[in-house]
Amino acid sequence: MKRGKFITLEGGEGVGKTTNLEYIRQFLLEHQIEVVVTREPGGVPIAEKLRSLIVEETSLYPEAELLLLFAGRVHHIRELILPSLHQGKWVICDRFTDASYAYQGEGRGIPWRRIEYLENWLQVGLKPDLTLLLDAPVEVGMTRARQRKDNNRFERESLAFMQRVRRAYLLLSQQYPERIRRIDATRPLSQVQAQIGGILQELVTSWQQS
Ligand code: TMP
């Protein structure tokens, strides 16, 4: 059985992740690929319980927040992501460890080397095969995100926080240009999806030929 591919979707608040996640799912299904769509924080029952704490609890220390994220991630990886990939399914995950570097690292000020340590220890070598970074100026995304009701505590963060998050994502995409592909999310949706479709097509073709 050929191992499936692991795709993650990243970006600040209000950049259109949900719409594009559905586009990716449809694209892969049309190519006869079995798909599992999941998210972080969350994805499996224990991690979903931790998610509520992470997105709602206002008195968490940054370090505690980071550790809770990784606690959920351990379960998510072992119970869902790795088993699905080994069954030949493709896993699409709405956010993953890059978000920890961006939000807990740049956003909350935890040194990246500490996050790297947790990643190396807990992810047993698992990294996304492809990360699509939906990028837009912070003002654009925050306005969209704040129009939703029931904002979580990340969506209520300051503009300065979100600017650090965006800067971190851009830095990561420069550090890992092969894996992280930046998508300009300010363009019309049809253009955004044409670009995503092109990137996915490359990955699907190389996988089918492997
Ligand atoms: P979502 O609403 O985009 O699904 O994600 C919930 C929030 O969790 C989002 O605002 C970013 C945050 N988050 C982190 O701070 N660190 C992480 O590692 C992950 C996966 C998410």
Coordinates of C-alpha atoms and ligand atoms in Angstrom, one line a residue:
M1 CA 0.0 0.0 0.0
K2 CA 1.4 3.4 -1.1
R3 CA 1.4 5.9 1.8
G4 CA -1.0 8.8 1.4
K5 CA 0.1 12.5 1.3
F6 CA -0.2 14.8 4.3
I7 CA -1.4 18.3 3.3
T8 CA -1.8 21.2 5.8
L9 CA -3.5 24.5 5.4
E10 CA -2.3 27.6 7.2
G11 CA -2.8 31.3 7.5
G12 CA -3.9 34.0 9.8
E13 CA -7.5 34.7 10.8
G14 CA -10.2 35.2 8.1
V15 CA -8.1 34.2 5.1
G16 CA -10.6 31.7 3.6
K17 CA -9.3 28.4 4.9
T18 CA -12.7 26.8 5.2
T19 CA -13.7 27.5 1.6
N20 CA -10.4 26.4 0.2
L21 CA -10.3 23.2 2.4
E22 CA -13.6 22.2 0.7
Y23 CA -12.1 22.9 -2.7
I24 CA -9.0 20.7 -1.9
R25 CA -11.3 17.9 -0.7
Q26 CA -13.4 18.0 -3.9
F27 CA -10.3 18.2 -6.1
L28 CA -8.8 15.1 -4.6
L29 CA -12.1 13.2 -4.6
E30 CA -12.4 13.9 -8.3
H31 CA -8.9 12.3 -8.7
Q32 CA -10.2 9.2 -7.0
I33 CA -8.1 9.8 -3.9
E34 CA -9.5 8.8 -0.5
V35 CA -9.4 11.9 1.7
V36 CA -9.6 12.5 5.5
V37 CA -10.3 16.1 6.5
T38 CA -9.3 17.1 10.0
R39 CA -8.2 20.0 12.0
E40 CA -5.9 21.3 14.8
P41 CA -6.3 21.9 17.6
G42 CA -8.6 18.9 17.6
G43 CA -9.3 16.1 15.1
V44 CA -9.8 13.2 17.6
P45 CA -11.9 13.1 20.8
I46 CA -9.2 13.9 23.4
A47 CA -7.8 16.6 21.2
E48 CA -11.2 18.1 20.6
K49 CA -11.7 18.3 24.4
L50 CA -8.3 20.1 24.7
R51 CA -9.3 22.4 21.9
S52 CA -12.2 23.9 23.9
L53 CA -9.7 24.7 26.7
I54 CA -7.2 26.1 24.3
V55 CA -9.5 28.4 22.3
E56 CA -11.7 29.5 25.3
E57 CA -9.6 29.6 28.5
T58 CA -8.4 33.1 28.9
S59 CA -6.0 32.5 31.8
L60 CA -3.6 30.0 30.1
Y61 CA 0.1 30.7 30.3
P62 CA 1.8 30.6 26.8
E63 CA 3.8 27.6 27.8
A64 CA 0.7 25.7 29.0
E65 CA -1.1 26.6 25.8
L66 CA 1.8 25.2 23.7
L67 CA 1.9 22.0 25.8
L68 CA -1.8 21.5 25.5
L69 CA -1.5 21.9 21.7
F70 CA 1.2 19.3 21.5
A71 CA -0.7 17.0 23.9
G72 CA -3.7 17.0 21.5
R73 CA -1.3 16.6 18.5
V74 CA 0.2 13.4 20.0
H75 CA -3.2 11.8 20.0
H76 CA -4.2 13.2 16.6
I77 CA -1.0 11.9 15.0
R78 CA -1.2 8.5 16.5
E79 CA -4.9 7.9 16.3
L80 CA -5.8 9.5 13.0
I81 CA -3.1 11.0 10.8
L82 CA -0.5 8.2 10.7
P83 CA -3.1 5.3 10.5
S84 CA -4.9 7.1 7.6
L85 CA -1.7 7.8 5.7
H86 CA -0.7 4.1 6.1
Q87 CA -4.0 3.1 4.6
G88 CA -3.1 5.1 1.5
K89 CA -5.5 8.0 2.4
W90 CA -4.6 11.6 2.0
V91 CA -5.0 13.7 5.1
I92 CA -5.9 17.4 4.8
C93 CA -5.4 19.2 8.1
D94 CA -6.7 22.7 8.8
R95 CA -3.6 24.0 10.7
F96 CA -0.7 22.0 12.2
T97 CA 2.7 22.6 13.8
D98 CA 3.5 25.7 11.7
A99 CA 0.7 27.4 13.6
S100 CA 2.5 26.7 16.8
Y101 CA 5.6 28.4 15.5
A102 CA 3.5 31.4 14.3
Y103 CA 1.0 31.8 17.2
Q104 CA 2.9 30.5 20.3
G105 CA 6.4 31.3 18.9
E106 CA 6.2 34.7 17.2
G107 CA 2.7 35.6 18.7
R108 CA 3.3 34.7 22.3
G109 CA 7.1 34.9 22.3
I110 CA 8.2 31.3 23.0
P111 CA 11.6 30.7 21.4
W112 CA 11.3 28.5 18.2
R113 CA 14.0 26.1 19.5
R114 CA 11.7 25.0 22.2
I115 CA 8.9 24.3 19.8
E116 CA 11.4 22.5 17.5
Y117 CA 12.3 20.3 20.4
L118 CA 8.7 19.3 21.0
E119 CA 8.2 18.7 17.3
N120 CA 11.2 16.5 17.0
W121 CA 10.4 14.5 20.1
L122 CA 6.6 14.1 19.6
Q123 CA 6.0 13.9 15.9
V124 CA 8.2 10.9 15.2
G125 CA 9.4 12.3 11.9
L126 CA 6.0 13.4 10.7
K127 CA 6.0 16.6 8.6
P128 CA 3.5 17.7 6.0
D129 CA 4.3 16.8 2.4
L130 CA 2.7 20.1 1.4
T131 CA 1.6 23.2 3.3
L132 CA -0.6 25.8 1.6
L133 CA -0.2 29.2 3.2
L134 CA -3.1 31.5 2.6
D135 CA -1.6 34.9 3.0
A136 CA -3.4 38.3 3.3
P137 CA -2.6 41.5 5.0
V138 CA -3.7 41.2 8.6
E139 CA -6.3 44.0 8.4
V140 CA -8.2 42.2 5.6
G141 CA -8.4 38.9 7.5
M142 CA -9.2 40.4 10.9
T143 CA -12.1 42.4 9.5
R144 CA -13.5 39.2 8.0
A145 CA -12.9 37.1 11.1
R146 CA -14.5 39.7 13.5
Q147 CA -17.7 39.7 11.4
R148 CA -18.3 36.2 12.6
K149 CA -20.1 35.7 15.8
D150 CA -18.6 33.8 18.8
N151 CA -15.0 34.9 18.1
N152 CA -12.5 32.6 19.9
R153 CA -9.7 34.2 21.9
F154 CA -7.2 34.1 19.0
E155 CA -9.6 36.0 16.8
R156 CA -9.8 38.7 19.5
E157 CA -6.0 39.2 19.6
S158 CA -4.5 42.5 18.7
L159 CA -3.4 43.6 15.2
A160 CA 0.2 43.6 16.4
F161 CA -0.1 39.9 17.5
M162 CA -1.6 39.0 14.1
Q163 CA 1.2 40.9 12.4
R164 CA 3.8 38.8 14.2
V165 CA 1.8 35.7 13.2
R166 CA 1.8 36.7 9.6
R167 CA 5.5 37.5 9.7
A168 CA 6.3 34.1 11.2
Y169 CA 4.4 32.3 8.4
L170 CA 6.2 34.2 5.7
L171 CA 9.5 33.5 7.4
L172 CA 8.6 29.8 7.5
S173 CA 7.7 29.8 3.8
Q174 CA 11.1 31.3 3.0
Q175 CA 12.8 28.7 5.2
Y176 CA 10.9 25.8 3.6
P177 CA 10.1 26.9 0.1
E178 CA 9.7 23.3 -1.2
R179 CA 7.1 22.4 1.4
I180 CA 5.3 25.7 2.1
R181 CA 3.6 27.3 -0.9
R182 CA 2.4 30.9 -0.3
I183 CA -1.0 31.7 -1.9
D184 CA -2.0 35.3 -2.2
A185 CA -5.4 35.2 -0.6
T186 CA -6.4 38.7 -1.5
R187 CA -7.0 37.7 -5.2
P188 CA -10.5 36.6 -6.4
L189 CA -11.4 33.1 -5.2
S190 CA -11.2 31.7 -8.8
Q191 CA -7.6 32.7 -9.1
V192 CA -6.7 31.4 -5.6
Q193 CA -8.3 28.0 -6.4
A194 CA -6.6 27.9 -9.8
Q195 CA -3.2 28.2 -8.1
I196 CA -4.1 25.6 -5.5
G197 CA -5.4 23.3 -8.2
G198 CA -2.1 23.6 -10.1
I199 CA 0.0 22.8 -7.0
L200 CA -2.3 19.8 -6.1
Q201 CA -2.1 18.5 -9.7
E202 CA 1.7 18.3 -9.5
L203 CA 1.5 16.3 -6.2
V204 CA -1.2 14.0 -7.5
T205 CA 0.7 13.2 -10.7
S206 CA 3.9 12.5 -8.9
W207 CA 2.1 10.3 -6.3
Q208 CA 0.2 8.3 -9.0
Q209 CA 3.5 7.7 -10.9
S210 CA 5.4 6.6 -7.8
Ligands
TMP1 P1 -9.1 27.7 13.8 O1 -10.3 28.4 14.4 O2 -8.4 28.4 12.7 O3 -9.4 26.3 13.5 O4 -8.0 27.5 14.9 C1 -8.2 27.9 16.2 C2 -7.1 28.7 16.7 O5 -6.0 28.0 17.2 C3 -6.5 29.7 15.7 O6 -6.8 31.0 15.9 C4 -5.0 29.5 15.8 C5 -4.8 28.7 17.0 N1 -3.7 27.7 17.0 C6 -2.5 28.0 17.7 O7 -2.4 29.0 18.3 N2 -1.5 27.1 17.6 C7 -1.5 25.9 17.0 O8 -0.6 25.1 17.0 C8 -2.8 25.6 16.3 C9 -2.9 24.3 15.5 C10 -3.8 26.6 16.3

